[in-house]
Amino acid sequence: MIFIIKVNKYFMGNIDRIIRNNIRSFINEEVYYHGTVTQNADGIHRNGLNPSMKQTNVGGGNDEFASGEGLSYLTKNKGNAYRYSLMGNDSDEYSHVFECNSDDIKNQKCDEDEIGSLIYNYYIGKIKELPFNRGLLKLLTPNELNLIKQGNFKGYTACKKILNQMTQNDIRRTLSIVNNMTTPDNVRHRKHYRVKRPSSEEYQEMMNYQKYGNRIMDNLAQYYDKNKEEVY
């Protein structure tokens, strides 16, 4: 009888793991990445991604890459996250990438740049329909819409108007087809990796637009996977 109980516990443990893995698959749990500089890494490692904390601009002073007030930015594209982690001080020995799971991010929001990109692709015929209510385009002025149609990022910033009026269904459908999201919540990371910064020659090789074109993010992701070290 004791033997049977031990066997049952063994099988129940395996069944429990199988059920949990299937649940993750069923709910489409996804990994999101956040790349940052060393100056921010210690605080995020201890306290999680905290939008209320003042963080160093990863663009080294360039407002184009500044985080929105009260928001943390995450992406499904680890190559892109790693790219952002390299935008800090070149004297840093390491850059840092945090991996988070979507089911840990309760308050998920869209990024205005992704909305602008979707509208641009809609007007050039790259996508047939928008994942959110097309009526929300009326919130944009004619000049803002024209800038977006030209692929001008200054027009993309105007899409914050659209973000504020999106329904949960709009957000859910949009996040299912884009890479980036924002959240006002504190998010605990699942894994923290540091990566020794590439030499200037290695970096230029990965970022060679003429040679690699759209493969740049793949090159960055491959370098990240090959050189990352987990921080415990």
PDB file of C-alpha atoms in Angstrom:
ATOM      1  CA  MET A   1       0.000   0.000   0.000  1.00  0.00           C
ATOM      2  CA  ILE A   2       2.847   2.388   0.851  1.00  0.00           C
ATOM      3  CA  PHE A   3       4.500   1.595  -2.499  1.00  0.00           C
ATOM      4  CA  ILE A   4       1.286   2.411  -4.358  1.00  0.00           C
ATOM      5  CA  ILE A   5       0.971   5.773  -2.603  1.00  0.00           C
ATOM      6  CA  LYS A   6       4.548   6.701  -3.530  1.00  0.00           C
ATOM      7  CA  VAL A   7       3.944   5.700  -7.145  1.00  0.00           C
ATOM      8  CA  ASN A   8       0.757   7.729  -7.235  1.00  0.00           C
ATOM      9  CA  LYS A   9       2.567  10.773  -5.871  1.00  0.00           C
ATOM     10  CA  TYR A  10       5.201  10.375  -8.567  1.00  0.00           C
ATOM     11  CA  PHE A  11       2.618  10.181 -11.343  1.00  0.00           C
ATOM     12  CA  MET A  12       0.540  13.001  -9.838  1.00  0.00           C
ATOM     13  CA  GLY A  13       3.629  15.223  -9.854  1.00  0.00           C
ATOM     14  CA  ASN A  14       4.181  14.528 -13.551  1.00  0.00           C
ATOM     15  CA  ILE A  15       0.506  15.082 -14.320  1.00  0.00           C
ATOM     16  CA  ASP A  16       0.605  18.393 -12.441  1.00  0.00           C
ATOM     17  CA  ARG A  17       3.571  19.580 -14.524  1.00  0.00           C
ATOM     18  CA  ILE A  18       1.858  18.490 -17.752  1.00  0.00           C
ATOM     19  CA  ILE A  19      -1.335  20.341 -16.821  1.00  0.00           C
ATOM     20  CA  ARG A  20       0.560  23.535 -15.946  1.00  0.00           C
ATOM     21  CA  ASN A  21       2.533  23.426 -19.204  1.00  0.00           C
ATOM     22  CA  ASN A  22      -0.646  22.892 -21.223  1.00  0.00           C
ATOM     23  CA  ILE A  23      -2.367  25.778 -19.435  1.00  0.00           C
ATOM     24  CA  ARG A  24       0.553  28.082 -20.316  1.00  0.00           C
ATOM     25  CA  SER A  25       0.277  26.996 -23.945  1.00  0.00           C
ATOM     26  CA  PHE A  26      -3.510  27.434 -23.964  1.00  0.00           C
ATOM     27  CA  ILE A  27      -3.433  30.989 -22.607  1.00  0.00           C
ATOM     28  CA  ASN A  28      -0.639  31.960 -25.041  1.00  0.00           C
ATOM     29  CA  GLU A  29       1.789  33.002 -22.342  1.00  0.00           C
ATOM     30  CA  GLU A  30       4.577  34.914 -24.043  1.00  0.00           C
ATOM     31  CA  VAL A  31       8.026  36.127 -23.077  1.00  0.00           C
ATOM     32  CA  TYR A  32       8.674  39.872 -23.123  1.00  0.00           C
ATOM     33  CA  TYR A  33      12.079  41.527 -22.861  1.00  0.00           C
ATOM     34  CA  HIS A  34      13.304  44.796 -21.380  1.00  0.00           C
ATOM     35  CA  GLY A  35      16.793  46.026 -22.262  1.00  0.00           C
ATOM     36  CA  THR A  36      18.552  48.628 -20.149  1.00  0.00           C
ATOM     37  CA  VAL A  37      21.896  50.015 -18.998  1.00  0.00           C
ATOM     38  CA  THR A  38      23.920  48.956 -15.976  1.00  0.00           C
ATOM     39  CA  GLN A  39      22.853  52.021 -13.991  1.00  0.00           C
ATOM     40  CA  ASN A  40      19.236  50.800 -14.015  1.00  0.00           C
ATOM     41  CA  ALA A  41      19.910  47.067 -13.744  1.00  0.00           C
ATOM     42  CA  ASP A  42      20.513  46.736  -9.993  1.00  0.00           C
ATOM     43  CA  GLY A  43      17.263  48.493  -9.094  1.00  0.00           C
ATOM     44  CA  ILE A  44      15.231  46.402 -11.543  1.00  0.00           C
ATOM     45  CA  HIS A  45      16.877  43.195 -10.282  1.00  0.00           C
ATOM     46  CA  ARG A  46      15.883  44.016  -6.685  1.00  0.00           C
ATOM     47  CA  ASN A  47      12.507  45.704  -7.193  1.00  0.00           C
ATOM     48  CA  GLY A  48      11.266  44.712 -10.651  1.00  0.00           C
ATOM     49  CA  LEU A  49      10.344  47.084 -13.469  1.00  0.00           C
ATOM     50  CA  ASN A  50       8.942  50.055 -11.615  1.00  0.00           C
ATOM     51  CA  PRO A  51       7.545  52.829 -13.849  1.00  0.00           C
ATOM     52  CA  SER A  52       7.458  55.237 -10.906  1.00  0.00           C
ATOM     53  CA  MET A  53      11.263  55.045 -10.569  1.00  0.00           C
ATOM     54  CA  LYS A  54      13.262  57.610 -12.498  1.00  0.00           C
ATOM     55  CA  GLN A  55      15.380  55.649 -14.955  1.00  0.00           C
ATOM     56  CA  THR A  56      18.322  56.696 -17.068  1.00  0.00           C
ATOM     57  CA  ASN A  57      17.408  57.495 -20.657  1.00  0.00           C
ATOM     58  CA  VAL A  58      18.752  54.508 -22.604  1.00  0.00           C
ATOM     59  CA  GLY A  59      19.309  56.795 -25.573  1.00  0.00           C
ATOM     60  CA  GLY A  60      22.030  58.659 -23.739  1.00  0.00           C
ATOM     61  CA  GLY A  61      20.057  61.905 -23.715  1.00  0.00           C
ATOM     62  CA  ASN A  62      18.191  61.428 -26.994  1.00  0.00           C
ATOM     63  CA  ASP A  63      14.503  62.059 -26.273  1.00  0.00           C
ATOM     64  CA  GLU A  64      13.509  59.719 -29.106  1.00  0.00           C
ATOM     65  CA  PHE A  65      14.369  56.762 -26.880  1.00  0.00           C
ATOM     66  CA  ALA A  66      13.108  58.128 -23.544  1.00  0.00           C
ATOM     67  CA  SER A  67      10.594  56.039 -21.632  1.00  0.00           C
ATOM     68  CA  GLY A  68       7.092  57.475 -21.387  1.00  0.00           C
ATOM     69  CA  GLU A  69       6.257  58.947 -18.007  1.00  0.00           C
ATOM     70  CA  GLY A  70       4.826  56.311 -15.667  1.00  0.00           C
ATOM     71  CA  LEU A  71       5.320  53.438 -18.130  1.00  0.00           C
ATOM     72  CA  SER A  72       7.705  50.545 -18.656  1.00  0.00           C
ATOM     73  CA  TYR A  73       8.403  49.349 -22.184  1.00  0.00           C
ATOM     74  CA  LEU A  74       8.707  45.675 -23.099  1.00  0.00           C
ATOM     75  CA  THR A  75       9.103  43.836 -26.394  1.00  0.00           C
ATOM     76  CA  LYS A  76       8.693  40.302 -27.723  1.00  0.00           C
ATOM     77  CA  ASN A  77      11.766  40.876 -29.911  1.00  0.00           C
ATOM     78  CA  LYS A  78      14.871  40.070 -27.853  1.00  0.00           C
ATOM     79  CA  GLY A  79      17.101  41.515 -30.574  1.00  0.00           C
ATOM     80  CA  ASN A  80      15.340  44.854 -30.174  1.00  0.00           C
ATOM     81  CA  ALA A  81      15.596  44.684 -26.367  1.00  0.00           C
ATOM     82  CA  TYR A  82      19.307  43.964 -26.668  1.00  0.00           C
ATOM     83  CA  ARG A  83      19.679  46.891 -29.095  1.00  0.00           C
ATOM     84  CA  TYR A  84      18.169  49.233 -26.493  1.00  0.00           C
ATOM     85  CA  SER A  85      20.499  47.852 -23.825  1.00  0.00           C
ATOM     86  CA  LEU A  86      23.462  48.978 -25.959  1.00  0.00           C
ATOM     87  CA  MET A  87      22.325  52.587 -26.218  1.00  0.00           C
ATOM     88  CA  GLY A  88      23.847  53.657 -22.926  1.00  0.00           C
ATOM     89  CA  ASN A  89      27.361  54.607 -21.919  1.00  0.00           C
ATOM     90  CA  ASP A  90      29.969  52.836 -24.061  1.00  0.00           C
ATOM     91  CA  SER A  91      32.195  52.544 -20.985  1.00  0.00           C
ATOM     92  CA  ASP A  92      29.765  50.031 -19.418  1.00  0.00           C
ATOM     93  CA  GLU A  93      31.292  46.575 -19.470  1.00  0.00           C
ATOM     94  CA  TYR A  94      27.901  44.876 -19.693  1.00  0.00           C
ATOM     95  CA  SER A  95      24.411  45.574 -20.950  1.00  0.00           C
ATOM     96  CA  HIS A  96      21.348  43.981 -19.350  1.00  0.00           C
ATOM     97  CA  VAL A  97      18.154  42.295 -20.557  1.00  0.00           C
ATOM     98  CA  PHE A  98      15.279  41.210 -18.302  1.00  0.00           C
ATOM     99  CA  GLU A  99      12.845  38.494 -19.362  1.00  0.00           C
ATOM    100  CA  CYS A 100       9.240  38.743 -18.154  1.00  0.00           C
ATOM    101  CA  ASN A 101       6.183  36.573 -18.784  1.00  0.00           C
ATOM    102  CA  SER A 102       2.985  38.055 -20.151  1.00  0.00           C
ATOM    103  CA  ASP A 103       0.855  36.482 -17.421  1.00  0.00           C
ATOM    104  CA  ASP A 104       2.802  38.575 -14.867  1.00  0.00           C
ATOM    105  CA  ILE A 105       1.774  41.786 -16.643  1.00  0.00           C
ATOM    106  CA  LYS A 106      -1.796  42.521 -15.613  1.00  0.00           C
ATOM    107  CA  ASN A 107      -2.280  46.017 -17.016  1.00  0.00           C
ATOM    108  CA  GLN A 108      -1.123  45.657 -20.618  1.00  0.00           C
ATOM    109  CA  LYS A 109      -1.198  48.682 -22.901  1.00  0.00           C
ATOM    110  CA  CYS A 110      -0.142  49.436 -26.463  1.00  0.00           C
ATOM    111  CA  ASP A 111       2.786  51.581 -27.555  1.00  0.00           C
ATOM    112  CA  GLU A 112       1.884  54.678 -29.601  1.00  0.00           C
ATOM    113  CA  ASP A 113       4.698  53.969 -32.065  1.00  0.00           C
ATOM    114  CA  GLU A 114       3.186  50.549 -32.808  1.00  0.00           C
ATOM    115  CA  ILE A 115      -0.213  52.186 -33.383  1.00  0.00           C
ATOM    116  CA  GLY A 116       1.382  54.693 -35.761  1.00  0.00           C
ATOM    117  CA  SER A 117       3.172  51.911 -37.614  1.00  0.00           C
ATOM    118  CA  LEU A 118      -0.068  49.935 -37.982  1.00  0.00           C
ATOM    119  CA  ILE A 119      -1.870  52.981 -39.409  1.00  0.00           C
ATOM    120  CA  TYR A 120       1.008  53.623 -41.821  1.00  0.00           C
ATOM    121  CA  ASN A 121       0.988  49.994 -43.001  1.00  0.00           C
ATOM    122  CA  TYR A 122      -2.797  50.149 -43.378  1.00  0.00           C
ATOM    123  CA  TYR A 123      -2.629  53.155 -45.704  1.00  0.00           C
ATOM    124  CA  ILE A 124       0.171  51.732 -47.852  1.00  0.00           C
ATOM    125  CA  GLY A 125      -1.780  48.478 -48.199  1.00  0.00           C
ATOM    126  CA  LYS A 126       0.577  46.262 -46.228  1.00  0.00           C
ATOM    127  CA  ILE A 127      -2.246  45.202 -43.892  1.00  0.00           C
ATOM    128  CA  LYS A 128      -5.891  44.935 -44.914  1.00  0.00           C
ATOM    129  CA  GLU A 129      -7.500  46.073 -41.677  1.00  0.00           C
ATOM    130  CA  LEU A 130      -6.634  47.640 -38.353  1.00  0.00           C
ATOM    131  CA  PRO A 131      -6.862  45.519 -35.182  1.00  0.00           C
ATOM    132  CA  PHE A 132      -8.670  48.367 -33.402  1.00  0.00           C
ATOM    133  CA  ASN A 133     -11.758  50.460 -34.161  1.00  0.00           C
ATOM    134  CA  ARG A 134     -11.034  52.439 -37.343  1.00  0.00           C
ATOM    135  CA  GLY A 135     -13.290  55.206 -36.058  1.00  0.00           C
ATOM    136  CA  LEU A 136     -10.540  56.153 -33.597  1.00  0.00           C
ATOM    137  CA  LEU A 137      -8.609  57.684 -36.509  1.00  0.00           C
ATOM    138  CA  LYS A 138     -11.013  60.629 -36.263  1.00  0.00           C
ATOM    139  CA  LEU A 139      -9.164  61.639 -33.085  1.00  0.00           C
ATOM    140  CA  LEU A 140      -6.153  62.612 -35.224  1.00  0.00           C
ATOM    141  CA  THR A 141      -5.931  65.970 -36.972  1.00  0.00           C
ATOM    142  CA  PRO A 142      -5.488  65.938 -40.776  1.00  0.00           C
ATOM    143  CA  ASN A 143      -1.878  67.085 -40.353  1.00  0.00           C
ATOM    144  CA  GLU A 144      -1.127  64.315 -37.816  1.00  0.00           C
ATOM    145  CA  LEU A 145      -2.658  61.702 -40.105  1.00  0.00           C
ATOM    146  CA  ASN A 146      -0.639  62.974 -43.065  1.00  0.00           C
ATOM    147  CA  LEU A 147       2.574  62.723 -41.058  1.00  0.00           C
ATOM    148  CA  ILE A 148       1.728  59.111 -40.179  1.00  0.00           C
ATOM    149  CA  LYS A 149       0.983  58.290 -43.822  1.00  0.00           C
ATOM    150  CA  GLN A 150       4.479  59.572 -44.634  1.00  0.00           C
ATOM    151  CA  GLY A 151       5.991  57.291 -41.978  1.00  0.00           C
ATOM    152  CA  ASN A 152       7.043  60.310 -39.914  1.00  0.00           C
ATOM    153  CA  PHE A 153       7.603  59.405 -36.247  1.00  0.00           C
ATOM    154  CA  LYS A 154       6.471  62.873 -35.182  1.00  0.00           C
ATOM    155  CA  GLY A 155       3.022  61.805 -36.328  1.00  0.00           C
ATOM    156  CA  TYR A 156       3.259  58.554 -34.384  1.00  0.00           C
ATOM    157  CA  THR A 157       3.433  60.428 -31.062  1.00  0.00           C
ATOM    158  CA  ALA A 158      -0.060  61.791 -31.746  1.00  0.00           C
ATOM    159  CA  CYS A 159      -1.385  58.235 -31.453  1.00  0.00           C
ATOM    160  CA  LYS A 160      -1.426  58.660 -27.670  1.00  0.00           C
ATOM    161  CA  LYS A 161      -4.914  60.078 -28.295  1.00  0.00           C
ATOM    162  CA  ILE A 162      -5.940  56.717 -29.708  1.00  0.00           C
ATOM    163  CA  LEU A 163      -4.381  54.759 -26.835  1.00  0.00           C
ATOM    164  CA  ASN A 164      -6.581  56.556 -24.313  1.00  0.00           C
ATOM    165  CA  GLN A 165      -9.775  55.524 -26.131  1.00  0.00           C
ATOM    166  CA  MET A 166      -8.970  51.889 -26.968  1.00  0.00           C
ATOM    167  CA  THR A 167     -11.204  49.189 -25.484  1.00  0.00           C
ATOM    168  CA  GLN A 168      -9.771  46.058 -23.871  1.00  0.00           C
ATOM    169  CA  ASN A 169     -10.687  44.137 -27.034  1.00  0.00           C
ATOM    170  CA  ASP A 170      -8.829  46.725 -29.129  1.00  0.00           C
ATOM    171  CA  ILE A 171      -5.768  46.316 -26.907  1.00  0.00           C
ATOM    172  CA  ARG A 172      -5.926  42.524 -26.909  1.00  0.00           C
ATOM    173  CA  ARG A 173      -6.219  42.297 -30.715  1.00  0.00           C
ATOM    174  CA  THR A 174      -3.435  44.843 -31.237  1.00  0.00           C
ATOM    175  CA  LEU A 175      -0.994  43.204 -28.820  1.00  0.00           C
ATOM    176  CA  SER A 176      -1.529  39.874 -30.565  1.00  0.00           C
ATOM    177  CA  ILE A 177       0.096  41.186 -33.767  1.00  0.00           C
ATOM    178  CA  VAL A 178       2.716  43.701 -32.559  1.00  0.00           C
ATOM    179  CA  ASN A 179       5.996  43.263 -30.698  1.00  0.00           C
ATOM    180  CA  ASN A 180       5.933  46.028 -28.100  1.00  0.00           C
ATOM    181  CA  MET A 181       3.772  46.827 -25.109  1.00  0.00           C
ATOM    182  CA  THR A 182       3.794  49.264 -22.204  1.00  0.00           C
ATOM    183  CA  THR A 183       2.537  48.879 -18.657  1.00  0.00           C
ATOM    184  CA  PRO A 184       2.111  51.188 -15.644  1.00  0.00           C
ATOM    185  CA  ASP A 185       2.441  48.185 -13.318  1.00  0.00           C
ATOM    186  CA  ASN A 186       5.423  46.981 -11.351  1.00  0.00           C
ATOM    187  CA  VAL A 187       6.582  43.813 -13.148  1.00  0.00           C
ATOM    188  CA  ARG A 188       8.795  41.158 -11.596  1.00  0.00           C
ATOM    189  CA  HIS A 189      11.257  39.641 -14.034  1.00  0.00           C
ATOM    190  CA  ARG A 190      11.610  35.878 -14.442  1.00  0.00           C
ATOM    191  CA  LYS A 191      15.240  36.029 -15.618  1.00  0.00           C
ATOM    192  CA  HIS A 192      17.995  38.632 -15.693  1.00  0.00           C
ATOM    193  CA  TYR A 193      20.843  38.346 -18.163  1.00  0.00           C
ATOM    194  CA  ARG A 194      23.940  40.435 -18.583  1.00  0.00           C
ATOM    195  CA  VAL A 195      25.861  40.475 -21.849  1.00  0.00           C
ATOM    196  CA  LYS A 196      29.406  41.676 -22.312  1.00  0.00           C
ATOM    197  CA  ARG A 197      29.221  44.576 -24.728  1.00  0.00           C
ATOM    198  CA  PRO A 198      30.468  43.781 -28.243  1.00  0.00           C
ATOM    199  CA  SER A 199      33.513  45.509 -29.615  1.00  0.00           C
ATOM    200  CA  SER A 200      32.858  48.468 -31.897  1.00  0.00           C
ATOM    201  CA  GLU A 201      33.797  46.265 -34.867  1.00  0.00           C
ATOM    202  CA  GLU A 202      31.359  43.512 -33.820  1.00  0.00           C
ATOM    203  CA  TYR A 203      28.610  46.084 -33.260  1.00  0.00           C
ATOM    204  CA  GLN A 204      29.120  47.724 -36.645  1.00  0.00           C
ATOM    205  CA  GLU A 205      29.045  44.304 -38.294  1.00  0.00           C
ATOM    206  CA  MET A 206      25.708  43.439 -36.651  1.00  0.00           C
ATOM    207  CA  MET A 207      24.245  46.848 -37.509  1.00  0.00           C
ATOM    208  CA  ASN A 208      25.376  46.848 -41.151  1.00  0.00           C
ATOM    209  CA  TYR A 209      22.112  47.920 -42.820  1.00  0.00           C
ATOM    210  CA  GLN A 210      23.363  47.473 -46.377  1.00  0.00           C
ATOM    211  CA  LYS A 211      24.685  43.976 -45.742  1.00  0.00           C
ATOM    212  CA  TYR A 212      21.974  42.589 -43.480  1.00  0.00           C
ATOM    213  CA  GLY A 213      18.843  44.677 -44.050  1.00  0.00           C
ATOM    214  CA  ASN A 214      15.911  43.248 -42.095  1.00  0.00           C
ATOM    215  CA  ARG A 215      18.142  40.599 -40.494  1.00  0.00           C
ATOM    216  CA  ILE A 216      19.695  43.094 -38.092  1.00  0.00           C
ATOM    217  CA  MET A 217      17.403  42.142 -35.181  1.00  0.00           C
ATOM    218  CA  ASP A 218      18.130  38.463 -35.815  1.00  0.00           C
ATOM    219  CA  ASN A 219      21.871  39.186 -35.700  1.00  0.00           C
ATOM    220  CA  LEU A 220      21.480  41.023 -32.397  1.00  0.00           C
ATOM    221  CA  ALA A 221      19.317  38.212 -30.980  1.00  0.00           C
ATOM    222  CA  GLN A 222      21.890  35.593 -31.987  1.00  0.00           C
ATOM    223  CA  TYR A 223      24.712  37.562 -30.343  1.00  0.00           C
ATOM    224  CA  TYR A 224      22.572  37.972 -27.214  1.00  0.00           C
ATOM    225  CA  ASP A 225      21.786  34.240 -26.991  1.00  0.00           C
ATOM    226  CA  LYS A 226      25.415  33.299 -27.524  1.00  0.00           C
ATOM    227  CA  ASN A 227      26.913  35.702 -24.964  1.00  0.00           C
ATOM    228  CA  LYS A 228      24.303  36.115 -22.208  1.00  0.00           C
ATOM    229  CA  GLU A 229      25.034  35.159 -18.592  1.00  0.00           C
ATOM    230  CA  GLU A 230      22.206  34.762 -16.101  1.00  0.00           C
ATOM    231  CA  VAL A 231      22.325  36.992 -13.006  1.00  0.00           C
ATOM    232  CA  TYR A 232      20.875  35.383  -9.848  1.00  0.00           C
TER     233      TYR A 232
END
